Structures are given as structure tokens and as C-alpha cells.
Amino acid sequence: MFDTHELGRRPGAMKRLSRSVEAPGSPVLGIDGVIGVPEGAPVELDLRLESVMEGVLVTGTARATAEGECVRCLEPLTVEVDADFQEMFSYPDADDRGRSSAAEPADDAEDDEDRFFLEDGLFDLEPMLRDAVVLALPMQPVCSEDCAGLCSECGIRLDENPGHHHDAVDIRWAALQGLAETVQDGEKDNMGGAEPGVDEKQEK
């Protein structure tokens, strides 16, 4: 939680602050199962708090190191996160000048769900911090842009074995290949016995 009491409620007042916080654990600060900032890892925050008529406008940058694995070769990797965010935290007693006088109560309720409020002069940055970090992270992280990935046949890492390959057999010819091997085996068996016609000559 961050305190805005020193800022006061005079529009135009501004305060800058820097703080190091620990990354929350559950849910992960990032993309669950793909990449994220480990629980307890430091997150450096640079914030600007600005007092306006209806509340406090918070603008900031979050810097951290996310960990995950390459989607191509599954090797561990790290990514430096630099996420920008901005959010308005309204005073609980702020008037609704921006709303239409004809607005329905249901509309007001929906608007309140999309708004963040100060509570006793304090605000929680975690929800928008999560959103900002997720948007700053790659959806499909790779260890390098030219990562060749893994062999689809045996799973070996292709970057470490650039000449690696398998002799591909077209599945449509697999049955004929098996038949050819059977014929070859039969020919070998025949070669082990007497040639045709030899016995006939010996009998004569």
C-alpha cells in the first residue's frame, strides 16, 4: 500500500518516490506457466503521484527480471521487464461531474467496478502492476530469435547439433519398404540351398 497523505488534496501538487518491493506469489506476476517474476524477487518502482480534483493520478515504471523457458528449446531464460503504467485513484467522496444526470444506478455500478478508490489515503498498486507486467512480457519467449528448437523425432537440441537429421521415410511407402525387406530375406534363404537344376544334372 502507498500513502498519499503527504501529497494533500490541493490540485497540482506532485510527489515522486522510488521503492523496491517484493514480487507477489499467487497468482504469479506474469504469465502463469510461461514466464513471470519469481515470488519475492525485487521489483523496482519509480512513481509520480499527482493530485487532481477527483483523486490522485499515479504514473510509474516497474523494473524486474522475469524467468521462464524458451518455447522452442525449453532452455531456461531471463527477460528484463520494463513496464509503464498509469492509473487514477479516486477519492471516496469525489463528485461525479463526468457522469450524466440521467445515468441509471446500474450504469453507476458498472462504472464503479472499473474505478479504483483511495482508502484512508492509501492505494494498492498490485492489480495494475500485474496488468502492466503481463503486457510487457513476451507471450512466447525465446532464448534467441534464431533458436532452432528441438528435433521433432528425438528431442535433441538443434542449436548444439546443427548437422543433426533423420532419414525421413514417407509413411505411404512404409508398407512397400517392409515388403521389399521380406523379399530380400527370402532371396538370402534361397541362396543358402542348391541352385535349381543342379540335382537334376547329378541324377543324370
PDB file of C-alpha atoms in Angstrom:
ATOM      1  CA  MET A   1       0.000   0.000   0.000  1.00  0.00           C
ATOM      2  CA  PHE A   2       1.136   3.528  -0.792  1.00  0.00           C
ATOM      3  CA  ASP A   3       0.349   6.628   1.270  1.00  0.00           C
ATOM      4  CA  THR A   4      -0.879   9.880  -0.294  1.00  0.00           C
ATOM      5  CA  HIS A   5      -1.385  11.926   2.898  1.00  0.00           C
ATOM      6  CA  GLU A   6       1.773  13.983   2.353  1.00  0.00           C
ATOM      7  CA  LEU A   7       0.526  14.929  -1.106  1.00  0.00           C
ATOM      8  CA  GLY A   8      -2.597  16.611   0.217  1.00  0.00           C
ATOM      9  CA  ARG A   9      -5.704  17.346  -1.803  1.00  0.00           C
ATOM     10  CA  ARG A  10      -4.552  20.530  -3.461  1.00  0.00           C
ATOM     11  CA  PRO A  11      -4.850  20.040  -7.254  1.00  0.00           C
ATOM     12  CA  GLY A  12      -1.490  20.301  -8.954  1.00  0.00           C
ATOM     13  CA  ALA A  13       0.538  19.029  -6.009  1.00  0.00           C
ATOM     14  CA  MET A  14       3.022  16.361  -7.066  1.00  0.00           C
ATOM     15  CA  LYS A  15       5.318  13.886  -5.377  1.00  0.00           C
ATOM     16  CA  ARG A  16       7.907  11.474  -6.766  1.00  0.00           C
ATOM     17  CA  LEU A  17       9.062   8.367  -4.996  1.00  0.00           C
ATOM     18  CA  SER A  18      11.114   5.255  -5.674  1.00  0.00           C
ATOM     19  CA  ARG A  19      10.594   1.996  -3.886  1.00  0.00           C
ATOM     20  CA  SER A  20      11.716  -1.607  -4.104  1.00  0.00           C
ATOM     21  CA  VAL A  21       9.001  -4.173  -3.370  1.00  0.00           C
ATOM     22  CA  GLU A  22       8.869  -7.958  -3.457  1.00  0.00           C
ATOM     23  CA  ALA A  23       7.001  -9.660  -6.276  1.00  0.00           C
ATOM     24  CA  PRO A  24       3.796 -11.353  -5.097  1.00  0.00           C
ATOM     25  CA  GLY A  25       3.455 -15.099  -5.411  1.00  0.00           C
ATOM     26  CA  SER A  26      -0.034 -16.286  -6.216  1.00  0.00           C
ATOM     27  CA  PRO A  27      -1.069 -15.509  -8.828  1.00  0.00           C
ATOM     28  CA  VAL A  28       2.368 -15.103 -10.373  1.00  0.00           C
ATOM     29  CA  LEU A  29       3.476 -11.631 -11.537  1.00  0.00           C
ATOM     30  CA  GLY A  30       3.482 -12.517 -15.223  1.00  0.00           C
ATOM     31  CA  ILE A  31       2.028 -15.216 -17.458  1.00  0.00           C
ATOM     32  CA  ASP A  32       1.373 -18.323 -15.369  1.00  0.00           C
ATOM     33  CA  GLY A  33       3.181 -21.401 -16.666  1.00  0.00           C
ATOM     34  CA  VAL A  34       5.106 -19.405 -19.295  1.00  0.00           C
ATOM     35  CA  ILE A  35       7.165 -16.590 -17.795  1.00  0.00           C
ATOM     36  CA  GLY A  36       6.978 -14.384 -14.729  1.00  0.00           C
ATOM     37  CA  VAL A  37       8.805 -12.579 -11.941  1.00  0.00           C
ATOM     38  CA  PRO A  38       9.619 -15.140  -9.205  1.00  0.00           C
ATOM     39  CA  GLU A  39       7.882 -14.708  -5.866  1.00  0.00           C
ATOM     40  CA  GLY A  40       9.922 -12.480  -3.568  1.00  0.00           C
ATOM     41  CA  ALA A  41      12.126 -11.129  -6.382  1.00  0.00           C
ATOM     42  CA  PRO A  42      12.741  -7.355  -6.232  1.00  0.00           C
ATOM     43  CA  VAL A  43      10.568  -5.049  -8.319  1.00  0.00           C
ATOM     44  CA  GLU A  44      11.915  -1.506  -8.623  1.00  0.00           C
ATOM     45  CA  LEU A  45       9.195   1.146  -8.805  1.00  0.00           C
ATOM     46  CA  ASP A  46       9.546   4.767  -9.903  1.00  0.00           C
ATOM     47  CA  LEU A  47       6.292   6.614  -9.218  1.00  0.00           C
ATOM     48  CA  ARG A  48       4.860  10.060  -9.723  1.00  0.00           C
ATOM     49  CA  LEU A  49       1.805  10.957  -7.644  1.00  0.00           C
ATOM     50  CA  GLU A  50      -0.201  13.934  -8.846  1.00  0.00           C
ATOM     51  CA  SER A  51      -3.152  15.423  -7.009  1.00  0.00           C
ATOM     52  CA  VAL A  52      -6.136  16.277  -9.212  1.00  0.00           C
ATOM     53  CA  MET A  53      -9.704  17.359  -8.487  1.00  0.00           C
ATOM     54  CA  GLU A  54     -11.181  13.866  -8.242  1.00  0.00           C
ATOM     55  CA  GLY A  55      -8.254  11.947  -6.766  1.00  0.00           C
ATOM     56  CA  VAL A  56      -4.613  11.031  -7.289  1.00  0.00           C
ATOM     57  CA  LEU A  57      -3.145  10.205 -10.698  1.00  0.00           C
ATOM     58  CA  VAL A  58      -0.377   7.632 -10.379  1.00  0.00           C
ATOM     59  CA  THR A  59       2.135   7.273 -13.213  1.00  0.00           C
ATOM     60  CA  GLY A  60       5.030   4.866 -12.912  1.00  0.00           C
ATOM     61  CA  THR A  61       7.516   2.363 -14.237  1.00  0.00           C
ATOM     62  CA  ALA A  62       8.233  -1.104 -12.860  1.00  0.00           C
ATOM     63  CA  ARG A  63      11.538  -2.885 -13.496  1.00  0.00           C
ATOM     64  CA  ALA A  64      12.192  -6.525 -12.681  1.00  0.00           C
ATOM     65  CA  THR A  65      13.718  -9.738 -14.023  1.00  0.00           C
ATOM     66  CA  ALA A  66      11.321 -12.418 -15.214  1.00  0.00           C
ATOM     67  CA  GLU A  67      12.191 -16.094 -15.549  1.00  0.00           C
ATOM     68  CA  GLY A  68      10.758 -18.744 -17.841  1.00  0.00           C
ATOM     69  CA  GLU A  69      11.767 -21.169 -20.544  1.00  0.00           C
ATOM     70  CA  CYS A  70      12.217 -20.916 -24.297  1.00  0.00           C
ATOM     71  CA  VAL A  71       9.125 -22.147 -26.137  1.00  0.00           C
ATOM     72  CA  ARG A  72      11.341 -23.682 -28.847  1.00  0.00           C
ATOM     73  CA  CYS A  73      14.137 -25.490 -26.998  1.00  0.00           C
ATOM     74  CA  LEU A  74      12.757 -25.425 -23.398  1.00  0.00           C
ATOM     75  CA  GLU A  75      16.015 -23.972 -22.031  1.00  0.00           C
ATOM     76  CA  PRO A  76      15.725 -21.589 -19.022  1.00  0.00           C
ATOM     77  CA  LEU A  77      15.830 -17.894 -19.844  1.00  0.00           C
ATOM     78  CA  THR A  78      15.541 -14.492 -18.184  1.00  0.00           C
ATOM     79  CA  VAL A  79      13.913 -11.338 -19.515  1.00  0.00           C
ATOM     80  CA  GLU A  80      14.347  -7.810 -18.205  1.00  0.00           C
ATOM     81  CA  VAL A  81      10.909  -6.262 -17.676  1.00  0.00           C
ATOM     82  CA  ASP A  82      10.343  -2.531 -18.086  1.00  0.00           C
ATOM     83  CA  ALA A  83       6.618  -1.863 -17.661  1.00  0.00           C
ATOM     84  CA  ASP A  84       4.901   1.543 -17.712  1.00  0.00           C
ATOM     85  CA  PHE A  85       1.501   2.168 -16.170  1.00  0.00           C
ATOM     86  CA  GLN A  86      -0.880   4.952 -15.228  1.00  0.00           C
ATOM     87  CA  GLU A  87      -3.994   4.840 -13.070  1.00  0.00           C
ATOM     88  CA  MET A  88      -6.408   7.217 -11.410  1.00  0.00           C
ATOM     89  CA  PHE A  89      -7.306   6.577  -7.769  1.00  0.00           C
ATOM     90  CA  SER A  90     -10.476   8.472  -6.902  1.00  0.00           C
ATOM     91  CA  TYR A  91     -11.375   9.982  -3.562  1.00  0.00           C
ATOM     92  CA  PRO A  92     -14.297   8.075  -1.993  1.00  0.00           C
ATOM     93  CA  ASP A  93     -16.245  11.348  -1.741  1.00  0.00           C
ATOM     94  CA  ALA A  94     -15.311  12.598  -5.222  1.00  0.00           C
ATOM     95  CA  ASP A  95     -18.259  14.065  -7.092  1.00  0.00           C
ATOM     96  CA  ASP A  96     -19.474  12.578 -10.339  1.00  0.00           C
ATOM     97  CA  ARG A  97     -19.216  15.617 -12.579  1.00  0.00           C
ATOM     98  CA  GLY A  98     -18.311  13.464 -15.525  1.00  0.00           C
ATOM     99  CA  ARG A  99     -21.465  11.410 -15.302  1.00  0.00           C
ATOM    100  CA  SER A 100     -24.732  12.165 -16.991  1.00  0.00           C
ATOM    101  CA  SER A 101     -27.519  13.268 -14.662  1.00  0.00           C
ATOM    102  CA  ALA A 102     -29.724  10.702 -16.384  1.00  0.00           C
ATOM    103  CA  ALA A 103     -27.388   7.786 -15.637  1.00  0.00           C
ATOM    104  CA  GLU A 104     -29.094   4.722 -14.279  1.00  0.00           C
ATOM    105  CA  PRO A 105     -27.982   3.139 -10.964  1.00  0.00           C
ATOM    106  CA  ALA A 106     -26.898   0.017 -12.866  1.00  0.00           C
ATOM    107  CA  ASP A 107     -24.635   2.177 -15.042  1.00  0.00           C
ATOM    108  CA  ASP A 108     -23.130   3.754 -11.918  1.00  0.00           C
ATOM    109  CA  ALA A 109     -22.378   0.324 -10.500  1.00  0.00           C
ATOM    110  CA  GLU A 110     -20.604  -0.731 -13.698  1.00  0.00           C
ATOM    111  CA  ASP A 111     -18.561   2.488 -13.676  1.00  0.00           C
ATOM    112  CA  ASP A 112     -17.518   1.887 -10.064  1.00  0.00           C
ATOM    113  CA  GLU A 113     -16.236  -1.590 -10.972  1.00  0.00           C
ATOM    114  CA  ASP A 114     -13.820  -0.005 -13.447  1.00  0.00           C
ATOM    115  CA  ARG A 115     -12.619   2.641 -10.975  1.00  0.00           C
ATOM    116  CA  PHE A 116     -10.004   2.437  -8.231  1.00  0.00           C
ATOM    117  CA  PHE A 117     -10.504   4.304  -4.957  1.00  0.00           C
ATOM    118  CA  LEU A 118      -8.254   5.598  -2.224  1.00  0.00           C
ATOM    119  CA  GLU A 119      -8.902   4.017   1.156  1.00  0.00           C
ATOM    120  CA  ASP A 120      -7.923   6.289   4.053  1.00  0.00           C
ATOM    121  CA  GLY A 121      -5.459   7.989   1.744  1.00  0.00           C
ATOM    122  CA  LEU A 122      -3.857   4.668   0.723  1.00  0.00           C
ATOM    123  CA  PHE A 123      -3.856   2.871  -2.608  1.00  0.00           C
ATOM    124  CA  ASP A 124      -2.897  -0.648  -3.692  1.00  0.00           C
ATOM    125  CA  LEU A 125      -0.766  -0.800  -6.825  1.00  0.00           C
ATOM    126  CA  GLU A 126      -0.752  -4.587  -7.278  1.00  0.00           C
ATOM    127  CA  PRO A 127      -3.707  -5.020  -9.722  1.00  0.00           C
ATOM    128  CA  MET A 128      -2.418  -2.520 -12.310  1.00  0.00           C
ATOM    129  CA  LEU A 129       1.162  -3.671 -11.726  1.00  0.00           C
ATOM    130  CA  ARG A 130       0.132  -7.205 -12.734  1.00  0.00           C
ATOM    131  CA  ASP A 131      -1.579  -5.944 -15.885  1.00  0.00           C
ATOM    132  CA  ALA A 132       1.407  -3.793 -16.861  1.00  0.00           C
ATOM    133  CA  VAL A 133       3.942  -6.594 -16.389  1.00  0.00           C
ATOM    134  CA  VAL A 134       1.840  -9.101 -18.368  1.00  0.00           C
ATOM    135  CA  LEU A 135       1.587  -6.655 -21.279  1.00  0.00           C
ATOM    136  CA  ALA A 136       5.352  -6.036 -21.175  1.00  0.00           C
ATOM    137  CA  LEU A 137       6.289  -9.729 -21.287  1.00  0.00           C
ATOM    138  CA  PRO A 138       6.604 -11.801 -24.490  1.00  0.00           C
ATOM    139  CA  MET A 139       3.704 -14.222 -24.932  1.00  0.00           C
ATOM    140  CA  GLN A 140       6.098 -16.784 -26.477  1.00  0.00           C
ATOM    141  CA  PRO A 141       9.572 -16.182 -25.026  1.00  0.00           C
ATOM    142  CA  VAL A 142      12.617 -17.480 -26.916  1.00  0.00           C
ATOM    143  CA  CYS A 143      16.237 -17.705 -25.803  1.00  0.00           C
ATOM    144  CA  SER A 144      17.279 -16.134 -29.125  1.00  0.00           C
ATOM    145  CA  GLU A 145      15.467 -15.058 -32.259  1.00  0.00           C
ATOM    146  CA  ASP A 146      17.265 -17.711 -34.332  1.00  0.00           C
ATOM    147  CA  CYS A 147      16.777 -20.580 -31.867  1.00  0.00           C
ATOM    148  CA  ALA A 148      16.354 -23.764 -33.926  1.00  0.00           C
ATOM    149  CA  GLY A 149      14.383 -25.575 -31.222  1.00  0.00           C
ATOM    150  CA  LEU A 150      14.298 -29.336 -30.693  1.00  0.00           C
ATOM    151  CA  CYS A 151      14.322 -32.229 -33.140  1.00  0.00           C
ATOM    152  CA  SER A 152      10.753 -33.443 -33.574  1.00  0.00           C
ATOM    153  CA  GLU A 153      11.980 -37.038 -33.868  1.00  0.00           C
ATOM    154  CA  CYS A 154      14.322 -37.450 -30.888  1.00  0.00           C
ATOM    155  CA  GLY A 155      14.134 -34.172 -28.944  1.00  0.00           C
ATOM    156  CA  ILE A 156      17.818 -33.249 -29.269  1.00  0.00           C
ATOM    157  CA  ARG A 157      18.643 -29.515 -29.194  1.00  0.00           C
ATOM    158  CA  LEU A 158      19.353 -28.462 -32.770  1.00  0.00           C
ATOM    159  CA  ASP A 159      21.487 -25.420 -31.889  1.00  0.00           C
ATOM    160  CA  GLU A 160      24.055 -27.759 -30.336  1.00  0.00           C
ATOM    161  CA  ASN A 161      23.827 -30.238 -33.245  1.00  0.00           C
ATOM    162  CA  PRO A 162      23.423 -28.162 -36.424  1.00  0.00           C
ATOM    163  CA  GLY A 163      24.070 -31.130 -38.752  1.00  0.00           C
ATOM    164  CA  HIS A 164      21.568 -33.393 -36.984  1.00  0.00           C
ATOM    165  CA  HIS A 165      18.932 -35.052 -39.168  1.00  0.00           C
ATOM    166  CA  HIS A 166      16.933 -38.252 -39.626  1.00  0.00           C
ATOM    167  CA  ASP A 167      16.355 -40.132 -42.871  1.00  0.00           C
ATOM    168  CA  ALA A 168      12.725 -39.415 -43.499  1.00  0.00           C
ATOM    169  CA  VAL A 169      10.563 -42.271 -44.752  1.00  0.00           C
ATOM    170  CA  ASP A 170       7.290 -41.369 -46.414  1.00  0.00           C
ATOM    171  CA  ILE A 171       4.609 -43.209 -44.444  1.00  0.00           C
ATOM    172  CA  ARG A 172       2.871 -44.050 -47.741  1.00  0.00           C
ATOM    173  CA  TRP A 173       5.902 -46.167 -48.741  1.00  0.00           C
ATOM    174  CA  ALA A 174       6.419 -47.789 -45.335  1.00  0.00           C
ATOM    175  CA  ALA A 175       4.385 -50.909 -46.223  1.00  0.00           C
ATOM    176  CA  LEU A 176       6.269 -51.383 -49.518  1.00  0.00           C
ATOM    177  CA  GLN A 177       9.578 -50.975 -47.740  1.00  0.00           C
ATOM    178  CA  GLY A 178       8.610 -53.757 -45.333  1.00  0.00           C
ATOM    179  CA  LEU A 179       7.619 -55.965 -48.285  1.00  0.00           C
ATOM    180  CA  ALA A 180      10.951 -55.279 -50.012  1.00  0.00           C
ATOM    181  CA  GLU A 181      12.850 -56.312 -46.880  1.00  0.00           C
ATOM    182  CA  THR A 182      10.813 -59.543 -46.713  1.00  0.00           C
ATOM    183  CA  VAL A 183      11.627 -60.334 -50.354  1.00  0.00           C
ATOM    184  CA  GLN A 184      15.320 -59.681 -49.744  1.00  0.00           C
ATOM    185  CA  ASP A 185      15.303 -62.005 -46.739  1.00  0.00           C
ATOM    186  CA  GLY A 186      13.647 -64.713 -48.877  1.00  0.00           C
ATOM    187  CA  GLU A 187      16.323 -64.386 -51.548  1.00  0.00           C
ATOM    188  CA  LYS A 188      19.046 -64.813 -48.965  1.00  0.00           C
ATOM    189  CA  ASP A 189      17.407 -68.046 -47.720  1.00  0.00           C
ATOM    190  CA  ASN A 190      17.253 -69.443 -51.276  1.00  0.00           C
ATOM    191  CA  MET A 191      20.913 -68.661 -51.827  1.00  0.00           C
ATOM    192  CA  GLY A 192      21.773 -70.925 -48.891  1.00  0.00           C
ATOM    193  CA  GLY A 193      20.383 -74.024 -50.707  1.00  0.00           C
ATOM    194  CA  ALA A 194      21.311 -75.721 -54.026  1.00  0.00           C
ATOM    195  CA  GLU A 195      20.622 -73.871 -57.228  1.00  0.00           C
ATOM    196  CA  PRO A 196      17.720 -75.108 -59.332  1.00  0.00           C
ATOM    197  CA  GLY A 197      18.752 -77.782 -61.853  1.00  0.00           C
ATOM    198  CA  VAL A 198      21.923 -78.920 -60.045  1.00  0.00           C
ATOM    199  CA  ASP A 199      20.278 -82.046 -58.583  1.00  0.00           C
ATOM    200  CA  GLU A 200      18.837 -82.910 -61.971  1.00  0.00           C
ATOM    201  CA  LYS A 201      22.316 -82.871 -63.588  1.00  0.00           C
ATOM    202  CA  GLN A 202      23.754 -85.011 -60.783  1.00  0.00           C
ATOM    203  CA  GLU A 203      20.979 -87.592 -61.232  1.00  0.00           C
ATOM    204  CA  LYS A 204      21.777 -87.874 -64.950  1.00  0.00           C
TER     205      LYS A 204
END
